[in-house]
């Protein structure tokens, strides 16, 4: 009997609670300001409980987001577990985010890796738009990556390109396979390491290789940690150990860079190297007591790490795609070769000073970056609520501009999936409202664009000038995109493929050739096709 009374009483209490809750909700709604509107979120595909949209995603994210956008629109909301992002997929909305709301979207979202960084709050890429970021950006644009500083290191780029040509030539000479992916990556890595901290000058020649290994390990662990975002609060337990892996790789990086920093401090005043690399410049700034921001050692190491991560892989990957496109388009290869023949001639190797006159080369590189942007997801966050494409975007929304989709948007580009460098030639350009975002846009746009492009122009120009690149038996290079957001080729230009493509042909070098260390004055016939051209410092 007592139990029945208790049950009735509990039910009565439950109804009282329910009624009062509904009443309070009703009163709150009634007293809300009449102009208060409901938030209109961007559209979103139907989600499953807990996993959200995970089941809709494939390993090649930019492509998968592009497909989803064709159904759910150019601004859509994607959730995976507890992580939510907005994805921008066409040129019009990209312009809104990157140009109209540039200042508001000049922040970067966090992706979970920051908790394990040994340089907390010191890096540049992830820094909020504020005094520290502005200070470093100014240093990048006026000193580290300025035109005069880049020019001071032109000889290093020439040297590294010569090494690359030698590798390709030697492999072909021995009829060996040539791993172009590795060769191109090693060239960009060596250039960037030597420009930042004169690696081949100090310490062992392995330093550049070690830097590449440590940064690759850091990036791999950070990418896995960013996927861990979906675990929400559970991510702090580092269940899979990726946080520990990232910390370990950062400590290895730190030890190496600390050693090089000490060498720089010892050599700096002696002026042994005769020119300042980026590390020298940063050390000088760190000693300046009047500087707006007092740079710490951690700031220096974190900024250099950003430069290695942001500069090497992007440029290396972009070079591979460009070469692959050239191999697949013999007509474009021929046109490029003709332009180089006309502008540079056959007596010397292409130089950086030739590049402004090689308009078709510019167009080829730009077209390759349009179709295969090496940073296909541009990551931003907004500080304040705003409207984009008619939808409400709340403050701190993680926003990804899908550069891959934006630069294949059929409303902006004719035949968007075709490799047509002509679209970037001056005469054609006026016809299109082009949105080229391979280097991002606005305040947070890539500060290394000039260096990246310089390397691409002169490396691709040299490879086209010196070797014939053809697909064996007309079989095209596989242009499938690789997994994750990295944008690398799924089937890199590895030995099997490339050995068949490389056709370094007749080389006749004069003894006075200032470019070649190859058997001077000898005529070396390489490759498989007779009567072709090779221009390295000799006659055709
Ligand atoms: C082909 C080569 C390259 C491509 C396609 C590329 C692309 C990009 C993109 C898309 C961004 C994000 C921009 C945005 O948010 O709007 C970026 C940022 C950045 N890039 Fe590059 N990049 C390249 C080469 C380089 C090089 C050579 C360096 C340095 C030596 C570099 C350093 C950076 C840095 C430090 C940032 C962060 C800027 C910031 O947060 O304010 N990049 N890059």
PDB file of C-alpha atoms in Angstrom, residues 1 23-24 41 77 119 200-201 270 311 344 369:
ATOM      1  CA  UNK A   1       0.000   0.000   0.000  1.00  0.00           C
ATOM      2  CA  UNK A  23       6.191  26.721 -18.217  1.00  0.00           C
ATOM      3  CA  UNK A  24       9.672  28.188 -17.715  1.00  0.00           C
ATOM      4  CA  UNK A  41      23.013  26.945 -39.784  1.00  0.00           C
ATOM      5  CA  UNK A  77      28.448  21.592 -41.918  1.00  0.00           C
ATOM      6  CA  UNK A 119      56.851  24.892 -27.938  1.00  0.00           C
ATOM      7  CA  UNK A 200      75.592  21.751 -45.243  1.00  0.00           C
ATOM      8  CA  UNK A 201      77.878  24.363 -43.753  1.00  0.00           C
ATOM      9  CA  UNK A 270      83.213  35.652 -36.786  1.00  0.00           C
ATOM     10  CA  UNK A 311      57.649  24.745 -47.256  1.00  0.00           C
ATOM     11  CA  UNK A 344      67.362  30.669 -72.953  1.00  0.00           C
ATOM     12  CA  UNK A 369      48.824  24.130 -58.662  1.00  0.00           C
TER      13      UNK A 369
END
